[in-house]
């Protein structure tokens, strides 16, 4: 099968031929029809989890994918050949990922069936970004009328988070440049903050001197200074980071809850999100669909930023 691999941490992605894997006990072999691209994919290839998780090289890149069950291993009862499925397929100790024609998943792992009406492309764009958005909005625990800043709202996680928050009546302040402002408003954002005009925290503080109820920060890297946006949250509110940039102990001193979120794509959550996407209740903008052979170039482009939606690789 064709696949995109790295042969070591930090090496350039390569388009190669690999043996098609065989499903073992409890595993399904999935023929990938679409693989979603996420910043996590190259962070892992660069070594973000080096030392904490075993990695097998060559390592097939990518986590998110959607396709059809081709074959099942012994003991598989939840899926059968022909099922349309999607989810997260990254298995670092086995060197497996979604940027390939075929990959394996555990039947009890991070996959679920998708409705016939949901395209593989849209399904592949959902798992990491939309599950993170869904769980982030749940984790900040806001009610109707509360105010939430989504810092980094114009990307994959942010666009889904806008929709989940707005649907529960939360007033969403979303960062974004003028070219995406109308789109973010259509998704449910109340106010767009052009972060290229002036620092986001200054713009928000000017309109909310009393503070806001929560921030979902998708921008500050681990070890970066999150204090400017954290300072916007009033006592009793929540600061959530998807990059482990929150310091819950320091925030607790002034009565703010700090959350470092790691997404957990359960089959139940995946099923819920696929259902919402199938009926148009969760909208995902696809920036580009590219062939597997062009994955290396697409990763280089995605690393440079300016994401305004999701990129999907089509093997
Ligand atoms: N913990 C988890 O489980 C988890 C899961 C998913 C994602 N993540 C992390 O969450 C982050 C967001 O993921 P994603 O998939 O949404 O990434 P993405 O699609 O690349 O989107 C990031 C967005 O942030 C914008 N941005 C960059 N700098 C900004 C700034 N200073 N102010 C406001 N916006 C800014 C970017 O726009 P420009 O490039 O145009 O500036 C881009 O639209 C990534 O760091 C990712 O690794 C963590």
mmCIF file of C-alpha atoms and ligand atoms in Angstrom:
data_model
loop_
_atom_site.group_PDB
_atom_site.id
_atom_site.type_symbol
_atom_site.label_atom_id
_atom_site.label_comp_id
_atom_site.label_asym_id
_atom_site.label_seq_id
_atom_site.Cartn_x
_atom_site.Cartn_y
_atom_site.Cartn_z
ATOM 1 C CA UNK A 1 0.000 0.000 0.000
ATOM 2 C CA UNK A 2 1.012 3.634 -0.428
ATOM 3 C CA UNK A 3 1.661 5.649 2.739
ATOM 4 C CA UNK A 4 3.319 8.823 3.989
ATOM 5 C CA UNK A 5 5.929 8.115 6.666
ATOM 6 C CA UNK A 6 8.704 9.676 8.682
ATOM 7 C CA UNK A 7 11.732 7.499 9.331
ATOM 8 C CA UNK A 8 12.807 9.344 12.503
ATOM 9 C CA UNK A 9 11.770 12.309 14.643
ATOM 10 C CA UNK A 10 12.088 15.474 12.617
ATOM 11 C CA UNK A 11 12.710 13.763 9.279
ATOM 12 C CA UNK A 12 10.916 14.876 6.117
ATOM 13 C CA UNK A 13 7.666 13.048 5.275
ATOM 14 C CA UNK A 14 8.164 10.495 2.465
ATOM 15 C CA UNK A 15 5.651 8.876 0.109
ATOM 16 C CA UNK A 16 6.503 5.154 0.173
ATOM 17 C CA UNK A 17 5.234 1.622 -0.476
ATOM 18 C CA UNK A 18 4.597 -0.503 2.650
ATOM 19 C CA UNK A 19 3.073 -3.940 3.215
ATOM 20 C CA UNK A 20 -0.667 -3.753 3.870
ATOM 21 C CA UNK A 21 -1.151 -4.670 7.548
ATOM 22 C CA UNK A 22 -3.163 -7.709 8.646
ATOM 23 C CA UNK A 23 -5.783 -7.289 11.379
ATOM 24 C CA UNK A 24 -4.969 -9.119 14.616
ATOM 25 C CA UNK A 25 -7.352 -10.124 17.391
ATOM 26 C CA UNK A 26 -9.927 -7.395 18.008
ATOM 27 C CA UNK A 27 -8.654 -5.285 15.094
ATOM 28 C CA UNK A 28 -10.219 -4.103 11.854
ATOM 29 C CA UNK A 29 -8.423 -3.251 8.617
ATOM 30 C CA UNK A 30 -9.828 -0.015 7.181
ATOM 31 C CA UNK A 31 -9.408 1.146 3.607
ATOM 32 C CA UNK A 32 -8.881 4.882 4.068
ATOM 33 C CA UNK A 33 -10.937 7.091 1.726
ATOM 34 C CA UNK A 34 -9.985 10.384 3.389
ATOM 35 C CA UNK A 35 -7.487 11.457 6.067
ATOM 36 C CA UNK A 36 -7.858 14.738 7.967
ATOM 37 C CA UNK A 37 -4.773 16.883 8.598
ATOM 38 C CA UNK A 38 -4.155 18.321 12.093
ATOM 39 C CA UNK A 39 -1.242 20.263 13.666
ATOM 40 C CA UNK A 40 -0.876 17.285 16.029
ATOM 41 C CA UNK A 41 0.280 15.149 13.063
ATOM 42 C CA UNK A 42 3.521 17.064 12.505
ATOM 43 C CA UNK A 43 4.023 17.839 16.190
ATOM 44 C CA UNK A 44 4.144 14.069 16.799
ATOM 45 C CA UNK A 45 6.460 13.539 13.827
ATOM 46 C CA UNK A 46 8.709 16.267 15.258
ATOM 47 C CA UNK A 47 8.896 14.354 18.553
ATOM 48 C CA UNK A 48 6.230 15.985 20.765
ATOM 49 C CA UNK A 49 5.563 12.632 22.467
ATOM 50 C CA UNK A 50 9.155 11.368 22.350
ATOM 51 C CA UNK A 51 10.035 9.783 25.668
ATOM 52 C CA UNK A 52 6.433 9.437 26.844
ATOM 53 C CA UNK A 53 5.116 6.992 24.205
ATOM 54 C CA UNK A 54 6.942 4.297 22.203
ATOM 55 C CA UNK A 55 7.199 5.058 18.463
ATOM 56 C CA UNK A 56 7.779 2.520 15.707
ATOM 57 C CA UNK A 57 9.590 3.749 12.554
ATOM 58 C CA UNK A 58 8.885 4.088 9.734
ATOM 59 C CA UNK A 59 5.928 5.854 11.299
ATOM 60 C CA UNK A 60 2.864 6.383 9.121
ATOM 61 C CA UNK A 61 1.750 9.949 9.786
ATOM 62 C CA UNK A 62 -1.739 11.147 10.577
ATOM 63 C CA UNK A 63 -4.494 10.410 13.022
ATOM 64 C CA UNK A 64 -7.903 11.291 11.590
ATOM 65 C CA UNK A 65 -9.458 9.194 8.870
ATOM 66 C CA UNK A 66 -12.620 7.799 7.336
ATOM 67 C CA UNK A 67 -13.114 4.747 5.178
ATOM 68 C CA UNK A 68 -14.547 1.279 4.836
ATOM 69 C CA UNK A 69 -13.828 -1.838 6.899
ATOM 70 C CA UNK A 70 -12.040 -4.186 4.533
ATOM 71 C CA UNK A 71 -11.351 -7.119 6.836
ATOM 72 C CA UNK A 72 -11.854 -8.017 10.497
ATOM 73 C CA UNK A 73 -9.531 -9.941 12.810
ATOM 74 C CA UNK A 74 -10.533 -12.722 15.202
ATOM 75 C CA UNK A 75 -12.962 -11.688 17.941
ATOM 76 C CA UNK A 76 -14.337 -8.616 16.181
ATOM 77 C CA UNK A 77 -18.070 -8.245 16.821
ATOM 78 C CA UNK A 78 -18.694 -4.485 16.579
ATOM 79 C CA UNK A 79 -17.807 -4.056 12.900
ATOM 80 C CA UNK A 80 -17.971 -6.066 9.707
ATOM 81 C CA UNK A 81 -16.535 -5.712 6.210
ATOM 82 C CA UNK A 82 -18.281 -2.956 4.272
ATOM 83 C CA UNK A 83 -19.018 -0.756 7.311
ATOM 84 C CA UNK A 84 -18.328 2.952 6.815
ATOM 85 C CA UNK A 85 -16.287 4.138 9.800
ATOM 86 C CA UNK A 86 -14.274 7.122 10.984
ATOM 87 C CA UNK A 87 -12.153 8.170 13.921
ATOM 88 C CA UNK A 88 -8.572 8.465 15.130
ATOM 89 C CA UNK A 89 -6.152 5.864 13.772
ATOM 90 C CA UNK A 90 -2.796 7.001 15.156
ATOM 91 C CA UNK A 91 -1.066 4.082 16.928
ATOM 92 C CA UNK A 92 2.490 5.219 17.561
ATOM 93 C CA UNK A 93 3.874 1.994 19.134
ATOM 94 C CA UNK A 94 2.750 0.118 15.993
ATOM 95 C CA UNK A 95 3.958 2.863 13.610
ATOM 96 C CA UNK A 96 0.437 3.241 12.214
ATOM 97 C CA UNK A 97 -1.545 6.284 11.152
ATOM 98 C CA UNK A 98 -4.144 7.524 8.695
ATOM 99 C CA UNK A 99 -1.991 8.935 5.849
ATOM 100 C CA UNK A 100 -2.130 5.586 4.043
ATOM 101 C CA UNK A 101 -4.337 3.505 1.799
ATOM 102 C CA UNK A 102 -5.032 1.094 4.667
ATOM 103 C CA UNK A 103 -4.695 1.182 8.431
ATOM 104 C CA UNK A 104 -5.708 -0.826 11.471
ATOM 105 C CA UNK A 105 -7.936 0.114 14.405
ATOM 106 C CA UNK A 106 -9.024 -1.676 17.539
ATOM 107 C CA UNK A 107 -12.746 -2.396 17.546
ATOM 108 C CA UNK A 108 -12.942 -0.865 21.041
ATOM 109 C CA UNK A 109 -10.744 2.043 20.040
ATOM 110 C CA UNK A 110 -11.471 5.487 18.750
ATOM 111 C CA UNK A 111 -13.698 4.640 15.788
ATOM 112 C CA UNK A 112 -17.441 4.684 15.086
ATOM 113 C CA UNK A 113 -19.866 4.075 12.230
ATOM 114 C CA UNK A 114 -20.839 7.024 10.041
ATOM 115 C CA UNK A 115 -24.225 7.678 8.452
ATOM 116 C CA UNK A 116 -24.522 6.910 4.718
ATOM 117 C CA UNK A 117 -25.264 10.586 4.074
ATOM 118 C CA UNK A 118 -21.959 11.824 5.539
ATOM 119 C CA UNK A 119 -19.113 12.017 3.016
ATOM 120 C CA UNK A 120 -15.747 10.475 3.842
ATOM 121 C CA UNK A 121 -14.143 13.890 3.372
ATOM 122 C CA UNK A 122 -16.338 15.588 5.967
ATOM 123 C CA UNK A 123 -16.059 12.649 8.356
ATOM 124 C CA UNK A 124 -12.258 12.680 8.133
ATOM 125 C CA UNK A 125 -12.236 16.378 8.986
ATOM 126 C CA UNK A 126 -14.066 15.836 12.293
ATOM 127 C CA UNK A 127 -12.349 13.571 14.822
ATOM 128 C CA UNK A 128 -9.543 15.613 16.369
ATOM 129 C CA UNK A 129 -10.761 19.158 15.742
ATOM 130 C CA UNK A 130 -14.469 18.738 16.392
ATOM 131 C CA UNK A 131 -14.128 16.315 19.313
ATOM 132 C CA UNK A 132 -11.687 18.763 20.934
ATOM 133 C CA UNK A 133 -14.083 21.645 20.295
ATOM 134 C CA UNK A 134 -17.054 19.697 21.669
ATOM 135 C CA UNK A 135 -15.213 18.647 24.810
ATOM 136 C CA UNK A 136 -13.668 22.108 25.308
ATOM 137 C CA UNK A 137 -17.072 23.782 25.218
ATOM 138 C CA UNK A 138 -18.413 21.200 27.676
ATOM 139 C CA UNK A 139 -15.386 21.688 29.937
ATOM 140 C CA UNK A 140 -15.787 25.473 30.285
ATOM 141 C CA UNK A 141 -19.318 24.850 31.647
ATOM 142 C CA UNK A 142 -21.071 27.982 30.409
ATOM 143 C CA UNK A 143 -24.761 28.861 30.411
ATOM 144 C CA UNK A 144 -26.909 30.881 28.055
ATOM 145 C CA UNK A 145 -25.828 34.534 28.061
ATOM 146 C CA UNK A 146 -22.280 33.873 29.268
ATOM 147 C CA UNK A 147 -19.371 35.339 27.302
ATOM 148 C CA UNK A 148 -16.584 33.162 25.861
ATOM 149 C CA UNK A 149 -13.444 34.212 24.001
ATOM 150 C CA UNK A 150 -12.162 31.635 21.516
ATOM 151 C CA UNK A 151 -8.540 32.565 20.809
ATOM 152 C CA UNK A 152 -7.563 30.915 17.513
ATOM 153 C CA UNK A 153 -11.202 30.647 16.395
ATOM 154 C CA UNK A 154 -10.455 30.705 12.665
ATOM 155 C CA UNK A 155 -8.915 27.200 12.543
ATOM 156 C CA UNK A 156 -10.320 23.695 12.667
ATOM 157 C CA UNK A 157 -10.981 23.463 16.412
ATOM 158 C CA UNK A 158 -12.145 27.056 16.667
ATOM 159 C CA UNK A 159 -14.772 26.896 13.929
ATOM 160 C CA UNK A 160 -16.440 23.897 15.555
ATOM 161 C CA UNK A 161 -16.156 25.421 19.040
ATOM 162 C CA UNK A 162 -17.962 28.566 17.834
ATOM 163 C CA UNK A 163 -20.889 26.399 16.713
ATOM 164 C CA UNK A 164 -21.158 24.315 19.885
ATOM 165 C CA UNK A 165 -20.954 27.377 22.144
ATOM 166 C CA UNK A 166 -23.338 29.518 20.104
ATOM 167 C CA UNK A 167 -25.876 26.679 19.989
ATOM 168 C CA UNK A 168 -26.092 26.746 23.786
ATOM 169 C CA UNK A 169 -26.728 30.478 23.807
ATOM 170 C CA UNK A 170 -23.212 31.542 24.744
ATOM 171 C CA UNK A 171 -22.010 34.891 23.390
ATOM 172 C CA UNK A 172 -18.874 34.058 21.412
ATOM 173 C CA UNK A 173 -15.991 36.473 20.864
ATOM 174 C CA UNK A 174 -13.948 34.906 18.058
ATOM 175 C CA UNK A 175 -10.509 35.903 16.784
ATOM 176 C CA UNK A 176 -10.109 36.058 13.025
ATOM 177 C CA UNK A 177 -8.846 38.200 10.188
ATOM 178 C CA UNK A 178 -11.324 40.162 8.003
ATOM 179 C CA UNK A 179 -11.226 37.531 5.223
ATOM 180 C CA UNK A 180 -12.864 34.943 7.497
ATOM 181 C CA UNK A 181 -15.032 37.285 9.595
ATOM 182 C CA UNK A 182 -18.280 36.702 7.667
ATOM 183 C CA UNK A 183 -17.793 32.943 7.801
ATOM 184 C CA UNK A 184 -17.184 32.995 11.572
ATOM 185 C CA UNK A 185 -20.325 35.132 12.060
ATOM 186 C CA UNK A 186 -22.345 32.627 10.019
ATOM 187 C CA UNK A 187 -21.117 29.878 12.339
ATOM 188 C CA UNK A 188 -22.491 31.833 15.300
ATOM 189 C CA UNK A 189 -19.765 34.211 16.469
ATOM 190 C CA UNK A 190 -21.184 37.384 18.044
ATOM 191 C CA UNK A 191 -18.047 39.542 17.756
ATOM 192 C CA UNK A 192 -14.949 39.131 15.590
ATOM 193 C CA UNK A 193 -11.626 40.283 17.007
ATOM 194 C CA UNK A 194 -9.031 41.004 14.344
ATOM 195 C CA UNK A 195 -5.915 39.954 16.233
ATOM 196 C CA UNK A 196 -3.687 41.545 13.582
ATOM 197 C CA UNK A 197 -5.036 45.025 14.411
ATOM 198 C CA UNK A 198 -4.190 45.095 18.131
ATOM 199 C CA UNK A 199 -3.522 42.497 20.827
ATOM 200 C CA UNK A 200 -6.616 40.355 21.428
ATOM 201 C CA UNK A 201 -6.614 40.843 25.206
ATOM 202 C CA UNK A 202 -6.551 44.641 24.831
ATOM 203 C CA UNK A 203 -9.505 44.610 22.441
ATOM 204 C CA UNK A 204 -11.557 42.318 24.686
ATOM 205 C CA UNK A 205 -10.667 44.185 27.895
ATOM 206 C CA UNK A 206 -11.731 47.485 26.319
ATOM 207 C CA UNK A 207 -15.278 46.137 25.820
ATOM 208 C CA UNK A 208 -15.424 43.915 28.918
ATOM 209 C CA UNK A 209 -13.691 45.770 31.754
ATOM 210 C CA UNK A 210 -15.549 43.536 34.238
ATOM 211 C CA UNK A 211 -13.974 40.430 32.663
ATOM 212 C CA UNK A 212 -15.484 37.517 30.762
ATOM 213 C CA UNK A 213 -16.687 34.080 31.811
ATOM 214 C CA UNK A 214 -14.235 31.876 29.932
ATOM 215 C CA UNK A 215 -11.450 31.650 27.377
ATOM 216 C CA UNK A 216 -10.708 28.697 25.125
ATOM 217 C CA UNK A 217 -7.107 29.301 24.064
ATOM 218 C CA UNK A 218 -5.956 27.430 20.956
ATOM 219 C CA UNK A 219 -2.944 29.637 20.260
ATOM 220 C CA UNK A 220 -0.513 29.830 23.198
ATOM 221 C CA UNK A 221 2.050 27.010 23.002
ATOM 222 C CA UNK A 222 3.086 24.940 26.013
ATOM 223 C CA UNK A 223 5.464 27.079 28.050
ATOM 224 C CA UNK A 224 4.187 30.249 26.319
ATOM 225 C CA UNK A 225 2.759 33.255 28.145
ATOM 226 C CA UNK A 226 -0.977 32.752 28.419
ATOM 227 C CA UNK A 227 -1.384 35.409 31.120
ATOM 228 C CA UNK A 228 -2.704 38.207 28.825
ATOM 229 C CA UNK A 229 -5.802 36.207 27.838
ATOM 230 C CA UNK A 230 -6.011 34.468 31.230
ATOM 231 C CA UNK A 231 -6.252 37.922 32.802
ATOM 232 C CA UNK A 232 -9.544 38.498 30.947
ATOM 233 C CA UNK A 233 -11.333 35.778 32.945
ATOM 234 C CA UNK A 234 -13.131 37.005 36.070
ATOM 235 C CA UNK A 235 -13.257 35.146 39.374
ATOM 236 C CA UNK A 236 -15.325 31.988 39.031
ATOM 237 C CA UNK A 237 -14.557 31.675 35.326
ATOM 238 C CA UNK A 238 -12.491 29.171 33.333
ATOM 239 C CA UNK A 239 -9.364 29.315 31.196
ATOM 240 C CA UNK A 240 -8.918 26.288 28.941
ATOM 241 C CA UNK A 241 -5.824 25.526 26.858
ATOM 242 C CA UNK A 242 -5.488 22.840 24.195
ATOM 243 C CA UNK A 243 -1.687 23.140 24.314
ATOM 244 C CA UNK A 244 -1.051 22.566 28.007
ATOM 245 C CA UNK A 245 -0.338 26.265 28.505
ATOM 246 C CA UNK A 246 -2.657 26.748 31.521
ATOM 247 C CA UNK A 247 -1.273 26.699 35.066
ATOM 248 C CA UNK A 248 -4.286 25.551 37.161
ATOM 249 C CA UNK A 249 -2.525 26.161 40.498
ATOM 250 C CA UNK A 250 -1.580 29.741 39.654
ATOM 251 C CA UNK A 251 -5.087 30.449 38.300
ATOM 252 C CA UNK A 252 -6.749 28.942 41.384
ATOM 253 C CA UNK A 253 -5.113 31.643 43.547
ATOM 254 C CA UNK A 254 -7.427 34.216 41.979
ATOM 255 C CA UNK A 255 -10.435 31.913 41.770
ATOM 256 C CA UNK A 256 -10.151 30.976 38.085
ATOM 257 C CA UNK A 257 -10.396 27.352 36.990
ATOM 258 C CA UNK A 258 -7.567 26.246 34.702
ATOM 259 C CA UNK A 259 -8.067 23.308 32.339
ATOM 260 C CA UNK A 260 -5.533 21.653 30.036
ATOM 261 C CA UNK A 261 -7.644 19.606 27.658
ATOM 262 C CA UNK A 262 -6.585 16.431 25.884
ATOM 263 C CA UNK A 263 -9.318 15.252 23.532
ATOM 264 C CA UNK A 264 -10.886 11.876 24.189
ATOM 265 C CA UNK A 265 -12.764 10.629 21.132
ATOM 266 C CA UNK A 266 -15.098 8.015 22.568
ATOM 267 C CA UNK A 267 -17.291 6.049 20.169
ATOM 268 C CA UNK A 268 -20.301 7.810 21.701
ATOM 269 C CA UNK A 269 -18.917 11.309 21.026
ATOM 270 C CA UNK A 270 -17.843 10.327 17.510
ATOM 271 C CA UNK A 271 -21.347 9.003 16.809
ATOM 272 C CA UNK A 272 -22.938 12.222 18.093
ATOM 273 C CA UNK A 273 -20.698 14.442 15.961
ATOM 274 C CA UNK A 274 -21.112 12.348 12.808
ATOM 275 C CA UNK A 275 -24.881 12.605 13.275
ATOM 276 C CA UNK A 276 -24.741 16.400 13.664
ATOM 277 C CA UNK A 277 -22.486 16.784 10.613
ATOM 278 C CA UNK A 278 -24.731 14.523 8.515
ATOM 279 C CA UNK A 279 -27.734 16.815 9.080
ATOM 280 C CA UNK A 280 -25.749 20.040 8.676
ATOM 281 C CA UNK A 281 -25.923 20.963 12.361
ATOM 282 C CA UNK A 282 -22.135 20.887 12.528
ATOM 283 C CA UNK A 283 -20.487 22.633 9.592
ATOM 284 C CA UNK A 284 -16.878 22.071 8.632
ATOM 285 C CA UNK A 285 -15.154 24.149 6.002
ATOM 286 C CA UNK A 286 -12.842 22.107 3.781
ATOM 287 C CA UNK A 287 -9.864 24.244 2.690
ATOM 288 C CA UNK A 288 -8.388 21.643 0.339
ATOM 289 C CA UNK A 289 -8.567 17.999 -0.758
ATOM 290 C CA UNK A 290 -5.165 16.707 -1.870
ATOM 291 C CA UNK A 291 -3.818 13.373 -3.105
ATOM 292 C CA UNK A 292 -1.715 11.249 -0.738
ATOM 293 C CA UNK A 293 1.324 11.742 -2.974
ATOM 294 C CA UNK A 294 1.164 15.504 -2.222
ATOM 295 C CA UNK A 295 0.922 15.087 1.556
ATOM 296 C CA UNK A 296 4.498 16.227 2.216
ATOM 297 C CA UNK A 297 3.907 19.522 0.414
ATOM 298 C CA UNK A 298 0.580 20.013 2.159
ATOM 299 C CA UNK A 299 2.127 19.429 5.576
ATOM 300 C CA UNK A 300 4.768 22.048 4.832
ATOM 301 C CA UNK A 301 2.038 24.502 3.823
ATOM 302 C CA UNK A 302 -0.111 23.722 6.876
ATOM 303 C CA UNK A 303 2.871 24.246 9.187
ATOM 304 C CA UNK A 304 3.147 27.787 7.856
ATOM 305 C CA UNK A 305 -0.310 28.550 9.316
ATOM 306 C CA UNK A 306 -3.245 30.579 7.925
ATOM 307 C CA UNK A 307 -5.638 27.670 8.235
ATOM 308 C CA UNK A 308 -9.211 28.737 7.520
ATOM 309 C CA UNK A 309 -10.685 25.252 7.742
ATOM 310 C CA UNK A 310 -9.636 21.649 7.268
ATOM 311 C CA UNK A 311 -7.293 20.015 4.786
ATOM 312 C CA UNK A 312 -8.129 16.445 3.817
ATOM 313 C CA UNK A 313 -5.839 13.929 2.098
ATOM 314 C CA UNK A 314 -7.535 11.595 -0.350
ATOM 315 C CA UNK A 315 -5.548 8.388 -0.967
HETATM 316 N N1 LIG B 1 -5.115 18.976 23.262
HETATM 317 C C1 LIG B 1 -5.752 18.437 22.253
HETATM 318 O O1 LIG B 1 -6.376 17.390 22.385
HETATM 319 C C2 LIG B 1 -5.744 19.147 20.927
HETATM 320 C C3 LIG B 1 -6.601 18.717 19.917
HETATM 321 C C4 LIG B 1 -6.652 19.447 18.725
HETATM 322 C C5 LIG B 1 -5.821 20.564 18.551
HETATM 323 N N2 LIG B 1 -4.953 20.899 19.543
HETATM 324 C C6 LIG B 1 -4.096 22.091 19.368
HETATM 325 O O2 LIG B 1 -4.952 23.225 19.318
HETATM 326 C C7 LIG B 1 -4.419 24.188 18.420
HETATM 327 C C8 LIG B 1 -5.459 24.561 17.362
HETATM 328 O O3 LIG B 1 -5.690 23.432 16.539
HETATM 329 P P1 LIG B 1 -6.415 23.603 15.121
HETATM 330 O O4 LIG B 1 -6.556 22.267 14.548
HETATM 331 O O5 LIG B 1 -7.613 24.484 15.249
HETATM 332 O O6 LIG B 1 -5.258 24.425 14.327
HETATM 333 P P2 LIG B 1 -5.401 25.250 12.979
HETATM 334 O O7 LIG B 1 -6.489 24.678 12.134
HETATM 335 O O8 LIG B 1 -4.029 25.388 12.446
HETATM 336 O O9 LIG B 1 -5.930 26.682 13.464
HETATM 337 C C9 LIG B 1 -5.181 27.582 14.233
HETATM 338 C C10 LIG B 1 -5.777 28.960 13.966
HETATM 339 O O10 LIG B 1 -5.258 29.892 14.915
HETATM 340 C C11 LIG B 1 -5.008 31.106 14.223
HETATM 341 N N3 LIG B 1 -4.019 31.903 14.929
HETATM 342 C C12 LIG B 1 -2.658 31.782 14.901
HETATM 343 N N4 LIG B 1 -2.099 32.701 15.702
HETATM 344 C C13 LIG B 1 -3.114 33.411 16.238
HETATM 345 C C14 LIG B 1 -3.167 34.488 17.156
HETATM 346 N N5 LIG B 1 -2.071 35.051 17.676
HETATM 347 N N6 LIG B 1 -4.382 34.964 17.517
HETATM 348 C C15 LIG B 1 -5.506 34.416 17.010
HETATM 349 N N7 LIG B 1 -5.515 33.394 16.130
HETATM 350 C C16 LIG B 1 -4.328 32.901 15.755
HETATM 351 C C17 LIG B 1 -4.514 30.646 12.868
HETATM 352 O O11 LIG B 1 -4.665 31.675 11.920
HETATM 353 P P3 LIG B 1 -3.352 32.254 11.143
HETATM 354 O O12 LIG B 1 -2.445 31.091 10.877
HETATM 355 O O13 LIG B 1 -3.920 32.913 9.939
HETATM 356 O O14 LIG B 1 -2.690 33.220 12.067
HETATM 357 C C18 LIG B 1 -5.439 29.472 12.575
HETATM 358 O O15 LIG B 1 -6.622 29.891 11.928
HETATM 359 C C19 LIG B 1 -3.136 23.574 17.842
HETATM 360 O O16 LIG B 1 -2.041 24.058 18.566
HETATM 361 C C20 LIG B 1 -3.328 22.087 18.074
HETATM 362 O O17 LIG B 1 -2.111 21.395 18.174
HETATM 363 C C21 LIG B 1 -4.889 20.229 20.719
#
